Amino acid sequence: MATFNGFVDGTPSESALIFLGTGCSSMVPNLMCLLQPSDPPCPVCVQSLSIPPERNPNYRCNTSLLIDYGAAAANGGDRKYILIDVGKTFRETVLRWFVAHRIPRIDSIILTHEHADAVLGLDDIRAVQAFSPTNDIDPTPIYLSQHSMDSIAEKFPYLVQKKRKEGAEIRRVAQIDWNIIADDCNQQFFASGLKFTPLPVMHGEDYICLGFLFGEKNRVAYISDVSRFPASTEYVISKSGAGQLDLLILDSLYRTGSHNVHLCFPQTLETVKRLCPKQTLLIGMTHEFDHHKDNESLMEWSRREGIPVKLAHDGLRVPINL
């Protein structure tokens, strides 16, 4: 369970970012590398057979970030726990990292988009809500685009319907308060007291995904699924535009080449140079990335370009003031 010290200045940090997942939709290890191993075997995936996931930075669940927001606690209020995305591996990440980081609950959820790796854990939200056989509990607020809402209503109609049909039995399901947010950098919203700016990006040329900008003491942008930045979004998060980011968390799918719906390593590094944040952590990686080897090579790139860049890993905790 590692901690990233980039925002610690000698005083306690009020908040923290906890990386619940840093992998692509198919996760790491890649199952085919284990079911039909190559010769020689994939060095990243074969580690999963000998190193426990909590000690293996190359074991990657679906991308997801937990914001442990402690600003209110400094004034006698409660800490707030804000989750970005609830993918296929949500339950696994709760078991592995909520206990390790002493996360007692989820106060609100924000969705980047409605693909499987971002929403297929929604049914398991009930497992981190108070128990009520009659569903008589406070719902968890979820913030999402209208497009995502329409898709989720088809995938999970029982989580969306407001009234039980006459004669239908009561069945325990997650209780959710759905809140529509705009695909617009100019329409901010609050989740559990923290202000967010939607960052619409292209996830393929036919699809808009949302990233999010948050934090006033330190500006953080989280962008998990992107192939291209519209000019209006790039302006908001670039040093030459609205102001330099303190931390950029950015998509990087493959180690080499390019992809039609994601940035890959070469394009990711070019994007980092263009946006010029103070620091960058990469997420969304496939098994092409070896955590230790690639972070060693990134040290040289970071020295040369003057922008620290590292691969994040599942369970990473970043202390930060927001």
Coordinates of C-alpha atoms in Angstrom, one line a residue:
M1 CA 0.0 0.0 0.0
A2 CA 2.1 2.9 -1.3
T3 CA 1.8 6.6 -0.8
F4 CA 2.8 9.3 -3.3
N5 CA 4.4 12.2 -1.5
G6 CA 4.3 14.9 -4.2
F7 CA 1.9 17.2 -2.4
V8 CA 3.2 16.9 1.2
D9 CA 4.9 20.1 2.3
G10 CA 5.5 19.2 5.9
T11 CA 1.9 19.9 7.1
P12 CA -0.8 17.3 7.2
S13 CA -2.9 17.0 4.1
E14 CA -6.7 17.4 4.6
S15 CA -7.6 15.1 1.7
A16 CA -6.3 12.2 -0.4
L17 CA -6.8 10.6 -3.8
I18 CA -6.9 6.8 -3.7
F19 CA -6.5 4.9 -7.0
L20 CA -8.9 2.0 -6.8
G21 CA -8.1 0.9 -10.3
T22 CA -5.6 1.9 -13.0
G23 CA -6.2 -0.7 -15.7
C24 CA -8.0 -0.9 -19.0
S25 CA -11.5 -2.4 -19.5
S26 CA -10.1 -5.9 -19.8
M27 CA -7.9 -5.4 -16.7
V28 CA -4.4 -6.8 -16.0
P29 CA -3.5 -9.6 -16.0
N30 CA -4.9 -10.3 -19.5
L31 CA -6.8 -13.6 -19.2
M32 CA -5.6 -14.8 -22.6
C33 CA -2.0 -14.5 -21.4
L34 CA -2.8 -17.0 -18.6
L35 CA -5.2 -19.3 -20.6
Q36 CA -3.0 -19.5 -23.7
P37 CA 0.4 -18.4 -22.6
S38 CA 2.9 -17.3 -25.2
D39 CA 6.5 -18.6 -25.4
P40 CA 8.1 -16.9 -23.6
P41 CA 5.2 -16.0 -21.3
C42 CA 4.0 -12.4 -20.8
P43 CA 6.2 -11.1 -18.0
V44 CA 3.6 -8.7 -16.6
C45 CA 0.7 -11.2 -16.6
V46 CA 2.6 -14.2 -15.3
Q47 CA 3.4 -12.1 -12.1
S48 CA -0.2 -12.5 -11.1
L49 CA 0.3 -16.2 -10.5
S50 CA 3.1 -15.6 -7.9
I51 CA 2.6 -12.1 -6.4
P52 CA -0.5 -11.2 -4.4
P53 CA -2.5 -8.4 -6.0
E54 CA -2.1 -6.0 -3.1
R55 CA 1.7 -6.3 -3.6
N56 CA 1.7 -6.3 -7.4
P57 CA 1.6 -2.9 -9.1
N58 CA 1.0 -4.6 -12.4
Y59 CA -2.3 -6.0 -11.2
R60 CA -4.8 -3.5 -12.5
C61 CA -8.6 -3.2 -12.0
N62 CA -10.9 -0.9 -14.0
T63 CA -10.0 2.7 -13.7
S64 CA -11.6 4.3 -10.7
L65 CA -10.7 7.1 -8.2
L66 CA -11.8 7.7 -4.7
I67 CA -11.6 11.2 -3.3
D68 CA -11.2 11.2 0.5
Y69 CA -12.3 14.8 0.9
G70 CA -11.5 16.2 4.4
A71 CA -12.0 20.0 4.1
A72 CA -15.2 19.9 6.2
A73 CA -13.5 17.7 8.9
A74 CA -11.1 20.6 9.7
N75 CA -14.2 22.5 10.9
G76 CA -15.7 19.7 12.9
G77 CA -17.7 18.2 10.0
D78 CA -17.5 14.8 8.4
R79 CA -15.1 13.6 5.9
K80 CA -16.7 12.9 2.5
Y81 CA -15.9 10.0 0.1
I82 CA -16.5 10.7 -3.5
L83 CA -16.2 7.9 -6.1
I84 CA -15.4 8.3 -9.8
D85 CA -16.7 5.4 -11.8
V86 CA -18.1 2.0 -10.6
G87 CA -16.8 -0.6 -13.1
K88 CA -16.8 -4.3 -13.4
T89 CA -14.2 -4.7 -10.7
F90 CA -15.9 -2.4 -8.1
R91 CA -16.5 -5.1 -5.5
E92 CA -13.0 -6.4 -5.7
T93 CA -11.6 -2.9 -5.2
V94 CA -13.8 -2.4 -2.1
L95 CA -12.5 -5.6 -0.6
R96 CA -8.9 -4.8 -1.3
W97 CA -8.7 -1.0 -0.8
F98 CA -11.6 0.3 1.3
V99 CA -10.5 -1.8 4.2
A100 CA -6.8 -1.0 3.8
H101 CA -7.5 2.7 3.6
R102 CA -10.3 2.7 6.2
I103 CA -13.0 4.0 3.9
P104 CA -16.3 3.5 5.7
R105 CA -18.8 4.4 3.0
I106 CA -19.4 6.3 -0.3
D107 CA -21.1 9.7 0.0
S108 CA -21.5 10.4 -3.7
I109 CA -20.6 9.0 -7.1
I110 CA -19.6 10.7 -10.4
L111 CA -19.6 8.8 -13.7
T112 CA -17.4 9.6 -16.7
H113 CA -19.5 7.6 -19.2
E114 CA -21.7 4.5 -19.4
H115 CA -19.3 1.9 -20.8
A116 CA -19.0 -1.4 -18.9
D117 CA -15.8 -0.6 -17.2
A118 CA -17.4 2.5 -15.7
V119 CA -20.9 1.4 -14.6
L120 CA -21.3 -2.4 -14.4
G121 CA -20.6 -2.3 -10.6
L122 CA -23.6 -0.2 -9.9
D123 CA -25.6 -3.1 -8.5
D124 CA -23.0 -3.6 -5.8
I125 CA -23.5 -0.1 -4.5
R126 CA -26.1 -1.6 -2.2
A127 CA -23.3 -3.5 -0.4
V128 CA -21.8 -0.2 0.8
Q129 CA -25.1 1.3 1.8
A130 CA -27.0 0.9 5.1
F131 CA -29.0 -2.3 5.2
S132 CA -32.8 -2.0 4.9
P133 CA -35.0 -4.9 3.6
T134 CA -37.6 -2.3 2.6
N135 CA -35.1 0.1 0.9
D136 CA -35.9 2.8 3.4
I137 CA -32.5 4.5 3.4
D138 CA -31.1 7.8 2.1
P139 CA -30.1 7.3 -1.6
T140 CA -26.5 7.8 -2.8
P141 CA -26.3 10.8 -5.2
I142 CA -24.9 9.9 -8.6
Y143 CA -23.9 12.6 -11.1
L144 CA -23.8 11.7 -14.8
S145 CA -24.6 13.0 -18.3
Q146 CA -28.0 12.6 -19.9
H147 CA -26.5 10.1 -22.4
S148 CA -25.2 7.9 -19.6
M149 CA -28.5 8.2 -17.8
D150 CA -30.4 6.9 -20.8
S151 CA -28.0 4.0 -21.2
I152 CA -28.1 3.0 -17.5
A153 CA -31.9 3.1 -17.5
E154 CA -31.8 0.3 -20.1
K155 CA -29.0 -1.6 -18.4
F156 CA -30.4 -1.3 -14.8
P157 CA -34.1 -0.4 -15.0
Y158 CA -34.6 -1.5 -11.4
L159 CA -32.1 1.1 -10.2
V160 CA -33.9 3.9 -12.0
Q161 CA -37.6 3.2 -11.7
K162 CA -39.2 5.4 -9.0
K163 CA -42.4 3.5 -8.3
R164 CA -43.0 -0.2 -7.6
K165 CA -45.6 -1.8 -9.8
E166 CA -48.8 -2.8 -8.0
G167 CA -48.5 -6.2 -6.6
A168 CA -44.7 -6.4 -7.0
E169 CA -42.6 -7.7 -4.1
I170 CA -40.1 -5.4 -2.4
R171 CA -36.6 -6.5 -3.4
R172 CA -33.5 -4.9 -1.9
V173 CA -31.6 -2.8 -4.5
A174 CA -29.2 0.1 -4.3
Q175 CA -31.0 3.3 -3.6
I176 CA -29.7 6.1 -5.9
D177 CA -30.5 9.7 -6.5
W178 CA -29.8 10.4 -10.1
N179 CA -28.5 13.9 -11.0
I180 CA -27.9 15.0 -14.6
I181 CA -24.8 17.2 -15.3
A182 CA -24.0 19.0 -18.5
D183 CA -21.3 18.1 -21.1
D184 CA -20.0 21.6 -20.6
C185 CA -16.9 23.1 -19.0
N186 CA -19.0 26.2 -18.0
Q187 CA -21.6 24.3 -16.0
Q188 CA -20.0 23.3 -12.7
F189 CA -21.6 21.1 -10.0
F190 CA -21.0 20.1 -6.4
A191 CA -20.7 16.6 -5.1
S192 CA -20.5 16.2 -1.3
G193 CA -19.4 19.8 -1.0
L194 CA -16.5 19.6 -3.6
K195 CA -16.8 21.6 -6.8
F196 CA -16.3 19.8 -10.1
T197 CA -16.0 21.1 -13.7
P198 CA -17.0 18.7 -16.4
L199 CA -14.3 18.2 -19.0
P200 CA -15.9 16.8 -22.2
V201 CA -13.4 14.9 -24.3
M202 CA -13.6 12.6 -27.4
H203 CA -13.5 8.9 -26.6
G204 CA -13.4 8.1 -30.3
E205 CA -14.7 10.6 -32.8
D206 CA -18.3 9.4 -32.3
Y207 CA -18.5 9.6 -28.5
I208 CA -18.2 12.2 -25.7
C209 CA -16.8 11.1 -22.4
L210 CA -16.3 13.3 -19.3
G211 CA -13.2 14.0 -17.4
F212 CA -13.4 16.2 -14.3
L213 CA -11.5 19.2 -12.9
F214 CA -11.6 19.7 -9.1
G215 CA -9.7 21.3 -6.2
E216 CA -8.9 25.0 -5.5
K217 CA -5.8 24.6 -3.3
N218 CA -4.5 22.1 -5.8
R219 CA -6.1 21.8 -9.3
V220 CA -6.6 18.2 -10.3
A221 CA -7.9 16.9 -13.7
Y222 CA -9.0 13.3 -14.0
I223 CA -9.3 12.1 -17.6
S224 CA -9.6 8.3 -17.9
D225 CA -10.9 7.8 -21.4
V226 CA -9.8 10.1 -24.2
S227 CA -8.6 10.1 -27.8
R228 CA -8.7 13.8 -28.5
F229 CA -9.2 17.1 -26.5
P230 CA -11.7 19.7 -27.9
A231 CA -10.1 23.1 -27.9
S232 CA -12.5 24.4 -25.2
T233 CA -11.6 21.6 -22.8
E234 CA -7.9 21.9 -23.4
Y235 CA -7.9 25.6 -22.7
V236 CA -9.4 24.9 -19.2
I237 CA -6.6 22.6 -18.1
S238 CA -3.5 23.9 -19.9
K239 CA -0.8 26.1 -18.5
S240 CA -1.1 28.4 -21.6
G241 CA -4.9 28.6 -21.1
A242 CA -6.9 28.9 -17.9
G243 CA -4.0 27.9 -15.7
Q244 CA -1.5 25.1 -14.8
L245 CA -2.7 21.9 -13.2
D246 CA -1.1 20.7 -10.1
L247 CA -1.9 17.1 -11.0
L248 CA -3.0 15.6 -14.3
I249 CA -4.4 12.0 -14.1
L250 CA -4.4 10.8 -17.7
D251 CA -5.3 7.9 -20.0
S252 CA -2.5 5.8 -21.5
L253 CA -3.7 2.5 -23.1
Y254 CA -0.9 0.9 -25.0
R255 CA 2.9 1.2 -24.6
T256 CA 3.5 1.8 -28.3
G257 CA 1.5 2.8 -31.4
S258 CA -1.9 4.5 -31.4
H259 CA -5.6 3.6 -30.8
N260 CA -8.8 5.0 -32.2
V261 CA -10.6 5.6 -28.9
H262 CA -7.7 6.1 -26.3
L263 CA -4.5 7.9 -26.0
C264 CA -1.5 5.6 -26.1
F265 CA 1.9 6.3 -24.4
P266 CA 3.4 8.4 -27.2
Q267 CA 0.3 10.6 -27.6
T268 CA -0.1 10.7 -23.8
L269 CA 3.4 12.1 -23.4
E270 CA 2.9 14.7 -26.1
T271 CA -0.4 15.7 -24.4
V272 CA 1.5 16.1 -21.1
K273 CA 4.1 18.4 -22.8
R274 CA 1.3 20.4 -24.4
L275 CA -0.8 20.9 -21.2
C276 CA 2.3 21.3 -19.0
P277 CA 0.9 20.2 -15.6
K278 CA 3.2 20.3 -12.5
Q279 CA 2.9 16.5 -12.2
T280 CA 1.2 13.6 -14.1
L281 CA 0.0 10.1 -13.1
L282 CA -1.0 7.7 -15.8
I283 CA -3.9 5.3 -15.7
G284 CA -5.9 2.9 -18.0
M285 CA -2.8 0.8 -18.9
T286 CA -2.8 -2.7 -20.5
H287 CA -0.4 -5.5 -19.8
E288 CA 2.1 -3.8 -22.2
F289 CA 3.2 -1.6 -19.3
D290 CA 5.6 -3.0 -16.7
H291 CA 5.2 -0.7 -13.6
H292 CA 8.8 -0.7 -12.4
K293 CA 10.6 -0.7 -15.8
D294 CA 8.4 1.9 -17.3
N295 CA 8.6 4.2 -14.3
E296 CA 12.4 3.9 -14.5
S297 CA 12.4 5.1 -18.1
L298 CA 9.9 7.8 -17.2
M299 CA 12.4 9.2 -14.7
E300 CA 14.7 10.2 -17.6
W301 CA 11.8 11.6 -19.7
S302 CA 10.7 13.6 -16.6
R303 CA 14.2 15.0 -16.0
R304 CA 14.5 16.0 -19.7
E305 CA 11.1 17.6 -20.0
G306 CA 10.9 19.1 -16.5
I307 CA 7.5 17.5 -15.8
P308 CA 7.3 14.6 -13.4
V309 CA 5.3 11.7 -14.9
K310 CA 4.7 8.3 -13.3
L311 CA 2.5 5.3 -13.8
A312 CA -0.1 5.1 -11.0
H313 CA -1.0 1.7 -9.5
D314 CA -4.0 0.2 -7.7
G315 CA -4.0 1.2 -4.1
L316 CA -1.9 4.3 -4.5
R317 CA -2.8 7.1 -2.0
V318 CA -1.9 10.7 -2.9
P319 CA -2.2 13.1 0.1
I320 CA -3.4 16.5 -1.2
N321 CA -5.1 19.6 -0.1
L322 CA -8.2 20.4 -2.2

